[in-house]
Amino acid sequence: MPRTTRTCPKRVSTVRRRVGLFFISLLLPATPLFASPPVVLCADTYCPYNCEPGAEQPGYLIELATAAMASRNETIEYRIEPWERAIVDTRGGRCDALVGTPAGDPADFIFPSVEAGMNVNVFITLAASNWRYRGAESLADIVLGGIDGYRYGEPVDSWIAQHHNDVARVQLISGETAIDQNLAMLARGRTTAYLEDKMVLQYRAQITRLGSPWRIAGEASRLPFHIAFSPAKPESAARAKALASLIKTWRQNGQLKKLLARYGLDDWH
């Protein structure tokens, strides 16, 4: 009897606590007990590839990634960072993917088998300029503007690396406002030509004035564009495969054409 006398109140108390917790749980939002963390996408702003987080049009690469990860029952989190930091964070696993990078660069990242765009790098100058790009030797006549850490294809990359510290030849900008700063430097005559993606320029021309009349003065390269996944994450290969599969499917069923049209773009394929 002594053991029974001590135990009964505890049993009643336990039942009451469980009933109370049950009713409290009914008042809480229904969320999975073991929800997987979001897939973190990192990049600097590069509209129309990737624009402002949370915007109605966050960039067509972000929309592709969102749909591809949803096919794996994963959500995304999209962060804006300076490009060099985004590379470091993705390599180290603090970000799961780097948005908008040429094929094979960085070489240790995991790339989908299908590109997510085509990066056409062009030189732009003010409309009054007579300069045109005619190979690396023609770069000796100008002050070239660009974004630090970007790759523009050969022979331009080698020329930039050779003159990286010579501000009389090359001026590279970093940070989240690098495009705006480069356009401002071109408008003020601090640079003669600025290297930029043709699609980025066309998109910006649709939504805003670039400050001064400009012209395309030659093409540097055409590079397949990707969302590249972190070499530090075991899920990266499967995520890259899911993205490649989605791009193929959407190209076949017309969804890709509809997505690109929302940004005023055509399929690069």
JSON list of C-alpha atoms in Angstrom, two decimals, residues 32-261:
[
{"chain": "A", "resi": 32, "resn": "PRO", "atom": "CA", "xyz": [7.08, 19.56, -39.37]},
{"chain": "A", "resi": 33, "resn": "LEU", "atom": "CA", "xyz": [9.02, 18.36, -36.35]},
{"chain": "A", "resi": 34, "resn": "PHE", "atom": "CA", "xyz": [12.12, 17.76, -38.42]},
{"chain": "A", "resi": 35, "resn": "ALA", "atom": "CA", "xyz": [11.92, 20.38, -41.21]},
{"chain": "A", "resi": 36, "resn": "SER", "atom": "CA", "xyz": [15.10, 20.39, -43.29]},
{"chain": "A", "resi": 37, "resn": "PRO", "atom": "CA", "xyz": [17.05, 23.67, -43.41]},
{"chain": "A", "resi": 38, "resn": "PRO", "atom": "CA", "xyz": [16.65, 25.74, -46.59]},
{"chain": "A", "resi": 39, "resn": "VAL", "atom": "CA", "xyz": [19.06, 25.49, -49.49]},
{"chain": "A", "resi": 40, "resn": "VAL", "atom": "CA", "xyz": [21.06, 28.73, -49.21]},
{"chain": "A", "resi": 41, "resn": "LEU", "atom": "CA", "xyz": [21.80, 30.47, -52.53]},
{"chain": "A", "resi": 42, "resn": "CYS", "atom": "CA", "xyz": [24.44, 33.21, -52.55]},
{"chain": "A", "resi": 43, "resn": "ALA", "atom": "CA", "xyz": [25.53, 35.80, -55.13]},
{"chain": "A", "resi": 44, "resn": "ASP", "atom": "CA", "xyz": [25.87, 39.50, -55.74]},
{"chain": "A", "resi": 45, "resn": "THR", "atom": "CA", "xyz": [22.95, 41.22, -57.48]},
{"chain": "A", "resi": 46, "resn": "TYR", "atom": "CA", "xyz": [23.00, 40.43, -61.20]},
{"chain": "A", "resi": 47, "resn": "CYS", "atom": "CA", "xyz": [19.57, 41.06, -62.66]},
{"chain": "A", "resi": 48, "resn": "PRO", "atom": "CA", "xyz": [17.91, 39.46, -64.58]},
{"chain": "A", "resi": 49, "resn": "TYR", "atom": "CA", "xyz": [19.80, 36.32, -63.50]},
{"chain": "A", "resi": 50, "resn": "ASN", "atom": "CA", "xyz": [19.36, 37.05, -59.80]},
{"chain": "A", "resi": 51, "resn": "CYS", "atom": "CA", "xyz": [17.76, 40.24, -58.48]},
{"chain": "A", "resi": 52, "resn": "GLU", "atom": "CA", "xyz": [16.56, 41.41, -55.07]},
{"chain": "A", "resi": 53, "resn": "PRO", "atom": "CA", "xyz": [15.61, 38.75, -52.49]},
{"chain": "A", "resi": 54, "resn": "GLY", "atom": "CA", "xyz": [11.87, 38.75, -51.83]},
{"chain": "A", "resi": 55, "resn": "ALA", "atom": "CA", "xyz": [11.04, 40.73, -54.98]},
{"chain": "A", "resi": 56, "resn": "GLU", "atom": "CA", "xyz": [8.14, 39.73, -57.21]},
{"chain": "A", "resi": 57, "resn": "GLN", "atom": "CA", "xyz": [10.77, 38.96, -59.83]},
{"chain": "A", "resi": 58, "resn": "PRO", "atom": "CA", "xyz": [13.82, 37.76, -57.86]},
{"chain": "A", "resi": 59, "resn": "GLY", "atom": "CA", "xyz": [15.65, 36.69, -61.03]},
{"chain": "A", "resi": 60, "resn": "TYR", "atom": "CA", "xyz": [14.99, 33.82, -63.38]},
{"chain": "A", "resi": 61, "resn": "LEU", "atom": "CA", "xyz": [17.83, 31.71, -61.93]},
{"chain": "A", "resi": 62, "resn": "ILE", "atom": "CA", "xyz": [16.28, 32.05, -58.48]},
{"chain": "A", "resi": 63, "resn": "GLU", "atom": "CA", "xyz": [12.92, 30.95, -59.84]},
{"chain": "A", "resi": 64, "resn": "LEU", "atom": "CA", "xyz": [14.53, 27.95, -61.55]},
{"chain": "A", "resi": 65, "resn": "ALA", "atom": "CA", "xyz": [16.34, 26.99, -58.35]},
{"chain": "A", "resi": 66, "resn": "THR", "atom": "CA", "xyz": [13.18, 27.38, -56.27]},
{"chain": "A", "resi": 67, "resn": "ALA", "atom": "CA", "xyz": [11.26, 25.00, -58.54]},
{"chain": "A", "resi": 68, "resn": "ALA", "atom": "CA", "xyz": [14.11, 22.49, -58.76]},
{"chain": "A", "resi": 69, "resn": "MET", "atom": "CA", "xyz": [14.60, 22.33, -54.99]},
{"chain": "A", "resi": 70, "resn": "ALA", "atom": "CA", "xyz": [10.82, 22.06, -54.48]},
{"chain": "A", "resi": 71, "resn": "SER", "atom": "CA", "xyz": [10.98, 18.85, -56.54]},
{"chain": "A", "resi": 72, "resn": "ARG", "atom": "CA", "xyz": [13.19, 17.53, -53.72]},
{"chain": "A", "resi": 73, "resn": "ASN", "atom": "CA", "xyz": [10.85, 18.88, -51.02]},
{"chain": "A", "resi": 74, "resn": "GLU", "atom": "CA", "xyz": [13.39, 21.58, -50.17]},
{"chain": "A", "resi": 75, "resn": "THR", "atom": "CA", "xyz": [12.96, 25.33, -49.84]},
{"chain": "A", "resi": 76, "resn": "ILE", "atom": "CA", "xyz": [15.53, 28.02, -50.63]},
{"chain": "A", "resi": 77, "resn": "GLU", "atom": "CA", "xyz": [17.01, 31.02, -48.86]},
{"chain": "A", "resi": 78, "resn": "TYR", "atom": "CA", "xyz": [18.58, 33.62, -51.17]},
{"chain": "A", "resi": 79, "resn": "ARG", "atom": "CA", "xyz": [21.32, 35.93, -49.85]},
{"chain": "A", "resi": 80, "resn": "ILE", "atom": "CA", "xyz": [23.08, 38.88, -51.48]},
{"chain": "A", "resi": 81, "resn": "GLU", "atom": "CA", "xyz": [26.83, 39.04, -50.85]},
{"chain": "A", "resi": 82, "resn": "PRO", "atom": "CA", "xyz": [29.87, 40.51, -52.63]},
{"chain": "A", "resi": 83, "resn": "TRP", "atom": "CA", "xyz": [30.93, 38.01, -55.29]},
{"chain": "A", "resi": 84, "resn": "GLU", "atom": "CA", "xyz": [34.28, 37.03, -53.76]},
{"chain": "A", "resi": 85, "resn": "ARG", "atom": "CA", "xyz": [32.66, 36.38, -50.38]},
{"chain": "A", "resi": 86, "resn": "ALA", "atom": "CA", "xyz": [29.89, 34.33, -52.02]},
{"chain": "A", "resi": 87, "resn": "ILE", "atom": "CA", "xyz": [32.54, 32.07, -53.59]},
{"chain": "A", "resi": 88, "resn": "VAL", "atom": "CA", "xyz": [34.32, 31.61, -50.26]},
{"chain": "A", "resi": 89, "resn": "ASP", "atom": "CA", "xyz": [31.08, 30.96, -48.37]},
{"chain": "A", "resi": 90, "resn": "THR", "atom": "CA", "xyz": [29.88, 28.42, -50.93]},
{"chain": "A", "resi": 91, "resn": "ARG", "atom": "CA", "xyz": [33.20, 26.61, -50.98]},
{"chain": "A", "resi": 92, "resn": "GLY", "atom": "CA", "xyz": [33.13, 26.39, -47.19]},
{"chain": "A", "resi": 93, "resn": "GLY", "atom": "CA", "xyz": [29.51, 25.23, -47.01]},
{"chain": "A", "resi": 94, "resn": "ARG", "atom": "CA", "xyz": [28.01, 28.34, -45.41]},
{"chain": "A", "resi": 95, "resn": "CYS", "atom": "CA", "xyz": [26.10, 28.70, -48.68]},
{"chain": "A", "resi": 96, "resn": "ASP", "atom": "CA", "xyz": [24.79, 25.70, -50.60]},
{"chain": "A", "resi": 97, "resn": "ALA", "atom": "CA", "xyz": [25.05, 27.17, -54.10]},
{"chain": "A", "resi": 98, "resn": "LEU", "atom": "CA", "xyz": [26.68, 30.01, -56.03]},
{"chain": "A", "resi": 99, "resn": "VAL", "atom": "CA", "xyz": [24.26, 31.69, -58.43]},
{"chain": "A", "resi": 100, "resn": "GLY", "atom": "CA", "xyz": [25.41, 32.79, -61.90]},
{"chain": "A", "resi": 101, "resn": "THR", "atom": "CA", "xyz": [28.93, 31.57, -62.60]},
{"chain": "A", "resi": 102, "resn": "PRO", "atom": "CA", "xyz": [30.64, 30.35, -65.81]},
{"chain": "A", "resi": 103, "resn": "ALA", "atom": "CA", "xyz": [30.99, 26.63, -66.45]},
{"chain": "A", "resi": 104, "resn": "GLY", "atom": "CA", "xyz": [33.83, 25.07, -64.47]},
{"chain": "A", "resi": 105, "resn": "ASP", "atom": "CA", "xyz": [34.65, 28.20, -62.48]},
{"chain": "A", "resi": 106, "resn": "PRO", "atom": "CA", "xyz": [35.30, 27.63, -59.61]},
{"chain": "A", "resi": 107, "resn": "ALA", "atom": "CA", "xyz": [36.68, 24.28, -60.75]},
{"chain": "A", "resi": 108, "resn": "ASP", "atom": "CA", "xyz": [36.00, 22.46, -57.47]},
{"chain": "A", "resi": 109, "resn": "PHE", "atom": "CA", "xyz": [32.25, 23.24, -57.41]},
{"chain": "A", "resi": 110, "resn": "ILE", "atom": "CA", "xyz": [29.50, 20.83, -58.51]},
{"chain": "A", "resi": 111, "resn": "PHE", "atom": "CA", "xyz": [27.94, 21.89, -61.83]},
{"chain": "A", "resi": 112, "resn": "PRO", "atom": "CA", "xyz": [24.67, 20.67, -63.40]},
{"chain": "A", "resi": 113, "resn": "SER", "atom": "CA", "xyz": [24.99, 18.89, -66.74]},
{"chain": "A", "resi": 114, "resn": "VAL", "atom": "CA", "xyz": [22.78, 21.57, -68.37]},
{"chain": "A", "resi": 115, "resn": "GLU", "atom": "CA", "xyz": [23.62, 25.28, -68.29]},
{"chain": "A", "resi": 116, "resn": "ALA", "atom": "CA", "xyz": [21.10, 27.75, -66.88]},
{"chain": "A", "resi": 117, "resn": "GLY", "atom": "CA", "xyz": [21.97, 30.59, -69.23]},
{"chain": "A", "resi": 118, "resn": "MET", "atom": "CA", "xyz": [24.60, 32.06, -71.56]},
{"chain": "A", "resi": 119, "resn": "ASN", "atom": "CA", "xyz": [26.89, 34.80, -70.30]},
{"chain": "A", "resi": 120, "resn": "VAL", "atom": "CA", "xyz": [27.73, 37.08, -73.27]},
{"chain": "A", "resi": 121, "resn": "ASN", "atom": "CA", "xyz": [30.38, 39.54, -72.08]},
{"chain": "A", "resi": 122, "resn": "VAL", "atom": "CA", "xyz": [30.58, 42.76, -74.07]},
{"chain": "A", "resi": 123, "resn": "PHE", "atom": "CA", "xyz": [32.59, 45.96, -73.89]},
{"chain": "A", "resi": 124, "resn": "ILE", "atom": "CA", "xyz": [30.53, 49.12, -73.59]},
{"chain": "A", "resi": 125, "resn": "THR", "atom": "CA", "xyz": [31.76, 52.68, -74.08]},
{"chain": "A", "resi": 126, "resn": "LEU", "atom": "CA", "xyz": [30.14, 56.07, -74.20]},
{"chain": "A", "resi": 127, "resn": "ALA", "atom": "CA", "xyz": [28.36, 56.71, -77.50]},
{"chain": "A", "resi": 128, "resn": "ALA", "atom": "CA", "xyz": [30.94, 59.29, -78.57]},
{"chain": "A", "resi": 129, "resn": "SER", "atom": "CA", "xyz": [33.88, 56.85, -78.26]},
{"chain": "A", "resi": 130, "resn": "ASN", "atom": "CA", "xyz": [35.56, 55.43, -81.38]},
{"chain": "A", "resi": 131, "resn": "TRP", "atom": "CA", "xyz": [37.28, 52.54, -79.60]},
{"chain": "A", "resi": 132, "resn": "ARG", "atom": "CA", "xyz": [36.46, 48.94, -80.49]},
{"chain": "A", "resi": 133, "resn": "TYR", "atom": "CA", "xyz": [37.73, 45.69, -79.07]},
{"chain": "A", "resi": 134, "resn": "ARG", "atom": "CA", "xyz": [40.04, 43.95, -81.56]},
{"chain": "A", "resi": 135, "resn": "GLY", "atom": "CA", "xyz": [41.83, 41.48, -79.33]},
{"chain": "A", "resi": 136, "resn": "ALA", "atom": "CA", "xyz": [44.00, 41.86, -76.24]},
{"chain": "A", "resi": 137, "resn": "GLU", "atom": "CA", "xyz": [46.38, 44.31, -77.97]},
{"chain": "A", "resi": 138, "resn": "SER", "atom": "CA", "xyz": [43.55, 46.86, -78.30]},
{"chain": "A", "resi": 139, "resn": "LEU", "atom": "CA", "xyz": [43.14, 46.92, -74.48]},
{"chain": "A", "resi": 140, "resn": "ALA", "atom": "CA", "xyz": [46.43, 48.80, -74.19]},
{"chain": "A", "resi": 141, "resn": "ASP", "atom": "CA", "xyz": [44.69, 51.93, -75.52]},
{"chain": "A", "resi": 142, "resn": "ILE", "atom": "CA", "xyz": [42.04, 52.19, -72.75]},
{"chain": "A", "resi": 143, "resn": "VAL", "atom": "CA", "xyz": [41.27, 52.15, -69.05]},
{"chain": "A", "resi": 144, "resn": "LEU", "atom": "CA", "xyz": [39.12, 49.04, -68.57]},
{"chain": "A", "resi": 145, "resn": "GLY", "atom": "CA", "xyz": [36.41, 48.76, -65.91]},
{"chain": "A", "resi": 146, "resn": "GLY", "atom": "CA", "xyz": [35.09, 45.50, -64.50]},
{"chain": "A", "resi": 147, "resn": "ILE", "atom": "CA", "xyz": [34.07, 43.62, -61.38]},
{"chain": "A", "resi": 148, "resn": "ASP", "atom": "CA", "xyz": [36.68, 42.09, -59.11]},
{"chain": "A", "resi": 149, "resn": "GLY", "atom": "CA", "xyz": [36.56, 38.30, -59.11]},
{"chain": "A", "resi": 150, "resn": "TYR", "atom": "CA", "xyz": [34.56, 37.98, -62.34]},
{"chain": "A", "resi": 151, "resn": "ARG", "atom": "CA", "xyz": [35.83, 35.90, -65.25]},
{"chain": "A", "resi": 152, "resn": "TYR", "atom": "CA", "xyz": [35.43, 37.29, -68.77]},
{"chain": "A", "resi": 153, "resn": "GLY", "atom": "CA", "xyz": [37.15, 34.58, -70.83]},
{"chain": "A", "resi": 154, "resn": "GLU", "atom": "CA", "xyz": [40.51, 34.56, -72.57]},
{"chain": "A", "resi": 155, "resn": "PRO", "atom": "CA", "xyz": [42.50, 36.52, -73.57]},
{"chain": "A", "resi": 156, "resn": "VAL", "atom": "CA", "xyz": [40.85, 39.23, -71.46]},
{"chain": "A", "resi": 157, "resn": "ASP", "atom": "CA", "xyz": [41.28, 37.40, -68.14]},
{"chain": "A", "resi": 158, "resn": "SER", "atom": "CA", "xyz": [45.03, 37.06, -68.66]},
{"chain": "A", "resi": 159, "resn": "TRP", "atom": "CA", "xyz": [45.33, 40.72, -69.61]},
{"chain": "A", "resi": 160, "resn": "ILE", "atom": "CA", "xyz": [43.41, 41.79, -66.49]},
{"chain": "A", "resi": 161, "resn": "ALA", "atom": "CA", "xyz": [45.56, 39.52, -64.28]},
{"chain": "A", "resi": 162, "resn": "GLN", "atom": "CA", "xyz": [48.73, 41.02, -65.77]},
{"chain": "A", "resi": 163, "resn": "HIS", "atom": "CA", "xyz": [47.60, 44.62, -65.12]},
{"chain": "A", "resi": 164, "resn": "HIS", "atom": "CA", "xyz": [45.43, 44.05, -62.04]},
{"chain": "A", "resi": 165, "resn": "ASN", "atom": "CA", "xyz": [47.33, 46.56, -59.89]},
{"chain": "A", "resi": 166, "resn": "ASP", "atom": "CA", "xyz": [47.76, 49.23, -62.57]},
{"chain": "A", "resi": 167, "resn": "VAL", "atom": "CA", "xyz": [44.84, 51.67, -62.17]},
{"chain": "A", "resi": 168, "resn": "ALA", "atom": "CA", "xyz": [45.90, 53.44, -65.36]},
{"chain": "A", "resi": 169, "resn": "ARG", "atom": "CA", "xyz": [44.89, 50.28, -67.24]},
{"chain": "A", "resi": 170, "resn": "VAL", "atom": "CA", "xyz": [42.36, 48.37, -65.12]},
{"chain": "A", "resi": 171, "resn": "GLN", "atom": "CA", "xyz": [39.91, 49.49, -62.44]},
{"chain": "A", "resi": 172, "resn": "LEU", "atom": "CA", "xyz": [37.96, 46.66, -60.79]},
{"chain": "A", "resi": 173, "resn": "ILE", "atom": "CA", "xyz": [35.10, 47.27, -58.37]},
{"chain": "A", "resi": 174, "resn": "SER", "atom": "CA", "xyz": [33.76, 44.92, -55.70]},
{"chain": "A", "resi": 175, "resn": "GLY", "atom": "CA", "xyz": [30.69, 45.02, -53.48]},
{"chain": "A", "resi": 176, "resn": "GLU", "atom": "CA", "xyz": [26.94, 44.92, -53.92]},
{"chain": "A", "resi": 177, "resn": "THR", "atom": "CA", "xyz": [26.77, 48.11, -56.03]},
{"chain": "A", "resi": 178, "resn": "ALA", "atom": "CA", "xyz": [29.64, 47.24, -58.39]},
{"chain": "A", "resi": 179, "resn": "ILE", "atom": "CA", "xyz": [27.55, 47.57, -61.57]},
{"chain": "A", "resi": 180, "resn": "ASP", "atom": "CA", "xyz": [26.26, 51.03, -60.64]},
{"chain": "A", "resi": 181, "resn": "GLN", "atom": "CA", "xyz": [29.75, 52.18, -59.67]},
{"chain": "A", "resi": 182, "resn": "ASN", "atom": "CA", "xyz": [31.22, 50.93, -62.93]},
{"chain": "A", "resi": 183, "resn": "LEU", "atom": "CA", "xyz": [28.55, 52.68, -65.00]},
{"chain": "A", "resi": 184, "resn": "ALA", "atom": "CA", "xyz": [29.16, 55.89, -63.05]},
{"chain": "A", "resi": 185, "resn": "MET", "atom": "CA", "xyz": [32.92, 55.65, -63.65]},
{"chain": "A", "resi": 186, "resn": "LEU", "atom": "CA", "xyz": [32.31, 55.16, -67.36]},
{"chain": "A", "resi": 187, "resn": "ALA", "atom": "CA", "xyz": [29.94, 58.16, -67.48]},
{"chain": "A", "resi": 188, "resn": "ARG", "atom": "CA", "xyz": [32.53, 60.37, -65.72]},
{"chain": "A", "resi": 189, "resn": "GLY", "atom": "CA", "xyz": [35.34, 59.28, -68.04]},
{"chain": "A", "resi": 190, "resn": "ARG", "atom": "CA", "xyz": [37.34, 57.51, -65.35]},
{"chain": "A", "resi": 191, "resn": "THR", "atom": "CA", "xyz": [37.22, 54.37, -67.50]},
{"chain": "A", "resi": 192, "resn": "THR", "atom": "CA", "xyz": [37.08, 54.09, -71.29]},
{"chain": "A", "resi": 193, "resn": "ALA", "atom": "CA", "xyz": [35.24, 50.78, -71.55]},
{"chain": "A", "resi": 194, "resn": "TYR", "atom": "CA", "xyz": [33.36, 48.58, -69.13]},
{"chain": "A", "resi": 195, "resn": "LEU", "atom": "CA", "xyz": [32.98, 44.80, -69.42]},
{"chain": "A", "resi": 196, "resn": "GLU", "atom": "CA", "xyz": [29.47, 43.58, -68.66]},
{"chain": "A", "resi": 197, "resn": "ASP", "atom": "CA", "xyz": [26.99, 40.85, -69.52]},
{"chain": "A", "resi": 198, "resn": "LYS", "atom": "CA", "xyz": [24.85, 41.85, -72.50]},
{"chain": "A", "resi": 199, "resn": "MET", "atom": "CA", "xyz": [21.66, 40.48, -70.92]},
{"chain": "A", "resi": 200, "resn": "VAL", "atom": "CA", "xyz": [22.29, 42.47, -67.74]},
{"chain": "A", "resi": 201, "resn": "LEU", "atom": "CA", "xyz": [22.71, 45.68, -69.73]},
{"chain": "A", "resi": 202, "resn": "GLN", "atom": "CA", "xyz": [19.60, 45.05, -71.82]},
{"chain": "A", "resi": 203, "resn": "TYR", "atom": "CA", "xyz": [17.53, 44.34, -68.72]},
{"chain": "A", "resi": 204, "resn": "ARG", "atom": "CA", "xyz": [18.75, 47.49, -66.96]},
{"chain": "A", "resi": 205, "resn": "ALA", "atom": "CA", "xyz": [18.02, 49.56, -70.06]},
{"chain": "A", "resi": 206, "resn": "GLN", "atom": "CA", "xyz": [14.41, 48.35, -69.90]},
{"chain": "A", "resi": 207, "resn": "ILE", "atom": "CA", "xyz": [13.85, 49.49, -66.32]},
{"chain": "A", "resi": 208, "resn": "THR", "atom": "CA", "xyz": [16.10, 52.52, -65.85]},
{"chain": "A", "resi": 209, "resn": "ARG", "atom": "CA", "xyz": [18.25, 55.08, -67.62]},
{"chain": "A", "resi": 210, "resn": "LEU", "atom": "CA", "xyz": [21.94, 54.19, -67.55]},
{"chain": "A", "resi": 211, "resn": "GLY", "atom": "CA", "xyz": [22.96, 57.83, -67.06]},
{"chain": "A", "resi": 212, "resn": "SER", "atom": "CA", "xyz": [24.72, 58.44, -70.39]},
{"chain": "A", "resi": 213, "resn": "PRO", "atom": "CA", "xyz": [24.29, 57.18, -73.97]},
{"chain": "A", "resi": 214, "resn": "TRP", "atom": "CA", "xyz": [26.42, 54.07, -74.50]},
{"chain": "A", "resi": 215, "resn": "ARG", "atom": "CA", "xyz": [27.33, 51.63, -77.23]},
{"chain": "A", "resi": 216, "resn": "ILE", "atom": "CA", "xyz": [28.55, 48.05, -77.49]},
{"chain": "A", "resi": 217, "resn": "ALA", "atom": "CA", "xyz": [32.15, 48.08, -78.68]},
{"chain": "A", "resi": 218, "resn": "GLY", "atom": "CA", "xyz": [32.81, 44.38, -79.12]},
{"chain": "A", "resi": 219, "resn": "GLU", "atom": "CA", "xyz": [32.29, 40.97, -77.56]},
{"chain": "A", "resi": 220, "resn": "ALA", "atom": "CA", "xyz": [34.79, 39.38, -75.18]},
{"chain": "A", "resi": 221, "resn": "SER", "atom": "CA", "xyz": [33.30, 35.90, -74.75]},
{"chain": "A", "resi": 222, "resn": "ARG", "atom": "CA", "xyz": [30.29, 33.63, -74.57]},
{"chain": "A", "resi": 223, "resn": "LEU", "atom": "CA", "xyz": [30.32, 31.42, -71.48]},
{"chain": "A", "resi": 224, "resn": "PRO", "atom": "CA", "xyz": [27.67, 28.89, -70.35]},
{"chain": "A", "resi": 225, "resn": "PHE", "atom": "CA", "xyz": [26.16, 30.19, -67.10]},
{"chain": "A", "resi": 226, "resn": "HIS", "atom": "CA", "xyz": [25.31, 28.03, -64.09]},
{"chain": "A", "resi": 227, "resn": "ILE", "atom": "CA", "xyz": [24.12, 27.68, -60.54]},
{"chain": "A", "resi": 228, "resn": "ALA", "atom": "CA", "xyz": [27.07, 25.80, -59.04]},
{"chain": "A", "resi": 229, "resn": "PHE", "atom": "CA", "xyz": [26.73, 23.77, -55.85]},
{"chain": "A", "resi": 230, "resn": "SER", "atom": "CA", "xyz": [29.04, 23.60, -52.85]},
{"chain": "A", "resi": 231, "resn": "PRO", "atom": "CA", "xyz": [31.78, 20.95, -52.85]},
{"chain": "A", "resi": 232, "resn": "ALA", "atom": "CA", "xyz": [31.35, 20.79, -49.06]},
{"chain": "A", "resi": 233, "resn": "LYS", "atom": "CA", "xyz": [27.75, 19.50, -49.14]},
{"chain": "A", "resi": 234, "resn": "PRO", "atom": "CA", "xyz": [26.91, 15.81, -49.78]},
{"chain": "A", "resi": 235, "resn": "GLU", "atom": "CA", "xyz": [23.54, 16.78, -51.32]},
{"chain": "A", "resi": 236, "resn": "SER", "atom": "CA", "xyz": [25.15, 18.91, -54.04]},
{"chain": "A", "resi": 237, "resn": "ALA", "atom": "CA", "xyz": [25.30, 16.27, -56.78]},
{"chain": "A", "resi": 238, "resn": "ALA", "atom": "CA", "xyz": [21.62, 15.38, -56.32]},
{"chain": "A", "resi": 239, "resn": "ARG", "atom": "CA", "xyz": [20.63, 19.05, -56.29]},
{"chain": "A", "resi": 240, "resn": "ALA", "atom": "CA", "xyz": [22.61, 19.71, -59.48]},
{"chain": "A", "resi": 241, "resn": "LYS", "atom": "CA", "xyz": [20.88, 16.76, -61.12]},
{"chain": "A", "resi": 242, "resn": "ALA", "atom": "CA", "xyz": [17.45, 18.05, -60.06]},
{"chain": "A", "resi": 243, "resn": "LEU", "atom": "CA", "xyz": [18.19, 21.48, -61.56]},
{"chain": "A", "resi": 244, "resn": "ALA", "atom": "CA", "xyz": [19.41, 20.02, -64.87]},
{"chain": "A", "resi": 245, "resn": "SER", "atom": "CA", "xyz": [16.30, 17.81, -65.06]},
{"chain": "A", "resi": 246, "resn": "LEU", "atom": "CA", "xyz": [14.01, 20.78, -64.43]},
{"chain": "A", "resi": 247, "resn": "ILE", "atom": "CA", "xyz": [15.63, 22.92, -67.14]},
{"chain": "A", "resi": 248, "resn": "LYS", "atom": "CA", "xyz": [15.26, 20.08, -69.67]},
{"chain": "A", "resi": 249, "resn": "THR", "atom": "CA", "xyz": [11.62, 19.50, -68.72]},
{"chain": "A", "resi": 250, "resn": "TRP", "atom": "CA", "xyz": [10.70, 23.18, -68.73]},
{"chain": "A", "resi": 251, "resn": "ARG", "atom": "CA", "xyz": [12.36, 23.70, -72.12]},
{"chain": "A", "resi": 252, "resn": "GLN", "atom": "CA", "xyz": [10.30, 20.82, -73.55]},
{"chain": "A", "resi": 253, "resn": "ASN", "atom": "CA", "xyz": [6.95, 21.86, -72.06]},
{"chain": "A", "resi": 254, "resn": "GLY", "atom": "CA", "xyz": [7.30, 25.61, -72.68]},
{"chain": "A", "resi": 255, "resn": "GLN", "atom": "CA", "xyz": [7.63, 26.67, -69.05]},
{"chain": "A", "resi": 256, "resn": "LEU", "atom": "CA", "xyz": [11.17, 27.97, -69.59]},
{"chain": "A", "resi": 257, "resn": "LYS", "atom": "CA", "xyz": [10.04, 30.20, -72.46]},
{"chain": "A", "resi": 258, "resn": "LYS", "atom": "CA", "xyz": [7.25, 31.63, -70.27]},
{"chain": "A", "resi": 259, "resn": "LEU", "atom": "CA", "xyz": [9.63, 32.26, -67.37]},
{"chain": "A", "resi": 260, "resn": "LEU", "atom": "CA", "xyz": [12.19, 34.05, -69.53]},
{"chain": "A", "resi": 261, "resn": "ALA", "atom": "CA", "xyz": [9.47, 36.12, -71.23]}
]
